[in-house]
Amino acid sequence: MKLPPELEFCEDIRLLIYRPHGVIDEAAVKKVVDVLEDLEAKLQKPFNRFSDTLGADEVELNFKYVIQVSLCRRLSYAGHPPVKSAILAADSTMIHYARLHALLTQGSAINVSIFQDREEAAKWLGVPVERLAAKNEDSR
């Protein structure tokens, strides 16, 4: 499966990485959810998620949409093995929506946690921090 440039699946550590740039809006979220659901259906084995939102310029979402997506993900993933979803965020709006997503998925198989530190996110996910580095950091 060919993934959009902002998404990467690391099969060896079973991790889907999302690195949005520009605006995070409904279309961007829909694209990620579509890929996520396709991978879940294709792979049939659990994998964790990491969203590095530090490269995004703006967040254009609303409560209604975040609630809808969170509840849909909760329902569509019901009965599956537990997974972790780490969200790296510094923007107050992104943190706010991430917290709402975490609250709405609480008690489901999707365990969402928000981080402002990449190393803490890597530790929680159980992966080397280098694997979570932004693409442009790889060449430094």
Short mmCIF file of C-alpha atoms in Angstrom, two decimals:
data_model
loop_
_atom_site.label_atom_id
_atom_site.label_comp_id
_atom_site.label_asym_id
_atom_site.label_seq_id
_atom_site.Cartn_x
_atom_site.Cartn_y
_atom_site.Cartn_z
CA MET A 1 0.00 0.00 0.00
CA LYS A 2 1.39 3.38 -1.02
CA LEU A 3 1.08 5.85 1.83
CA PRO A 4 0.78 9.63 1.56
CA PRO A 5 4.07 11.47 2.28
CA GLU A 6 2.95 12.53 5.77
CA LEU A 7 2.46 8.89 6.83
CA GLU A 8 5.01 6.14 7.40
CA PHE A 9 4.51 2.58 8.60
CA CYS A 10 7.48 1.02 10.38
CA GLU A 11 6.75 -2.67 10.17
CA ASP A 12 9.70 -3.74 12.35
CA ILE A 13 8.42 -1.78 15.36
CA ARG A 14 4.72 -1.97 14.35
CA LEU A 15 4.22 1.79 14.37
CA LEU A 16 2.27 4.13 12.12
CA ILE A 17 3.81 7.62 12.14
CA TYR A 18 1.88 10.71 11.08
CA ARG A 19 3.83 13.93 10.49
CA PRO A 20 1.43 16.58 9.20
CA HIS A 21 2.63 19.84 7.69
CA GLY A 22 0.54 22.87 6.89
CA VAL A 23 -3.03 22.74 8.12
CA ILE A 24 -4.60 19.92 10.12
CA ASP A 25 -8.23 20.02 9.02
CA GLU A 26 -11.09 17.59 8.48
CA ALA A 27 -9.70 16.44 5.12
CA ALA A 28 -6.29 15.70 6.65
CA VAL A 29 -7.82 13.76 9.54
CA LYS A 30 -10.09 11.81 7.18
CA LYS A 31 -7.09 10.81 5.05
CA VAL A 32 -5.23 9.51 8.12
CA VAL A 33 -8.27 7.61 9.43
CA ASP A 34 -8.82 6.02 6.00
CA VAL A 35 -5.19 4.81 5.89
CA LEU A 36 -5.39 3.66 9.50
CA GLU A 37 -8.51 1.60 8.85
CA ASP A 38 -7.04 0.13 5.64
CA LEU A 39 -3.88 -0.92 7.51
CA GLU A 40 -5.90 -2.40 10.37
CA ALA A 41 -7.91 -4.49 7.91
CA LYS A 42 -4.88 -5.53 5.86
CA LEU A 43 -2.44 -6.32 8.68
CA GLN A 44 -4.87 -8.00 11.09
CA LYS A 45 -2.35 -7.42 13.91
CA PRO A 46 -2.22 -4.48 16.32
CA PHE A 47 0.17 -1.59 15.81
CA ASN A 48 0.77 1.60 17.73
CA ARG A 49 0.42 5.13 16.40
CA PHE A 50 2.56 8.27 16.73
CA SER A 51 1.36 11.69 15.58
CA ASP A 52 4.07 14.35 15.45
CA THR A 53 2.04 17.55 15.09
CA LEU A 54 4.99 19.91 15.67
CA GLY A 55 5.38 20.54 11.93
CA ALA A 56 1.78 21.65 11.45
CA ASP A 57 1.18 25.36 10.93
CA GLU A 58 -2.44 25.50 11.92
CA VAL A 59 -5.32 23.43 13.31
CA GLU A 60 -8.72 23.98 11.69
CA LEU A 61 -10.96 21.48 13.46
CA ASN A 62 -14.03 21.79 15.65
CA PHE A 63 -15.42 19.95 18.67
CA LYS A 64 -18.21 18.25 16.74
CA TYR A 65 -15.81 16.74 14.19
CA VAL A 66 -13.27 15.58 16.82
CA ILE A 67 -16.07 13.99 18.86
CA GLN A 68 -17.46 12.26 15.77
CA VAL A 69 -14.07 10.87 14.68
CA SER A 70 -13.11 9.79 18.21
CA LEU A 71 -16.37 7.94 18.79
CA CYS A 72 -16.23 6.33 15.32
CA ARG A 73 -12.66 5.14 15.98
CA ARG A 74 -13.69 3.83 19.38
CA LEU A 75 -16.55 1.83 17.84
CA SER A 76 -14.68 0.63 14.76
CA TYR A 77 -11.76 -0.63 16.86
CA ALA A 78 -13.94 -2.36 19.47
CA GLY A 79 -12.97 -5.98 20.08
CA HIS A 80 -9.40 -5.50 18.83
CA PRO A 81 -6.22 -5.86 20.91
CA PRO A 82 -5.04 -2.75 22.81
CA VAL A 83 -2.91 -0.17 21.00
CA LYS A 84 -1.15 3.01 22.05
CA SER A 85 -1.56 6.32 20.25
CA ALA A 86 0.99 8.98 21.21
CA ILE A 87 0.35 12.55 20.13
CA LEU A 88 3.29 14.98 20.23
CA ALA A 89 1.94 18.52 20.40
CA ALA A 90 2.97 22.01 21.50
CA ASP A 91 0.14 24.06 19.97
CA SER A 92 -2.54 24.77 22.60
CA THR A 93 -5.39 24.11 20.14
CA MET A 94 -3.88 20.78 19.09
CA ILE A 95 -3.34 19.79 22.73
CA HIS A 96 -6.95 20.67 23.49
CA TYR A 97 -8.33 18.49 20.66
CA ALA A 98 -5.89 15.68 21.51
CA ARG A 99 -7.11 15.70 25.12
CA LEU A 100 -10.70 15.51 23.89
CA HIS A 101 -9.78 12.53 21.68
CA ALA A 102 -8.03 10.86 24.64
CA LEU A 103 -11.06 11.41 26.86
CA LEU A 104 -13.49 10.00 24.29
CA THR A 105 -11.41 6.88 23.65
CA GLN A 106 -10.71 6.29 27.36
CA GLY A 107 -11.72 2.79 28.39
CA SER A 108 -11.46 1.46 24.83
CA ALA A 109 -8.66 -0.56 23.22
CA ILE A 110 -7.18 2.74 21.96
CA ASN A 111 -4.97 4.23 24.68
CA VAL A 112 -4.23 7.86 23.76
CA SER A 113 -1.58 9.95 25.50
CA ILE A 114 -0.39 13.48 24.72
CA PHE A 115 3.25 14.50 24.99
CA GLN A 116 5.27 17.67 24.62
CA ASP A 117 8.55 15.76 24.71
CA ARG A 118 9.57 13.33 21.95
CA GLU A 119 11.72 11.24 24.31
CA GLU A 120 8.81 10.70 26.69
CA ALA A 121 6.59 9.63 23.78
CA ALA A 122 9.25 7.15 22.60
CA LYS A 123 9.62 5.73 26.10
CA TRP A 124 5.84 5.29 26.45
CA LEU A 125 5.65 3.60 23.03
CA GLY A 126 8.70 1.44 23.77
CA VAL A 127 10.61 2.53 20.66
CA PRO A 128 13.98 4.26 20.11
CA VAL A 129 13.57 8.06 20.08
CA GLU A 130 15.53 8.19 16.80
CA ARG A 131 12.64 6.38 15.09
CA LEU A 132 10.31 9.23 16.05
CA ALA A 133 12.61 11.99 14.83
CA ALA A 134 11.17 14.31 12.22
CA LYS A 135 12.41 13.54 8.70
CA ASN A 136 14.44 16.77 8.47
CA GLU A 137 16.14 15.89 11.77
CA ASP A 138 17.41 12.59 10.32
CA SER A 139 20.07 14.35 8.25
CA ARG A 140 21.50 16.44 11.10
#
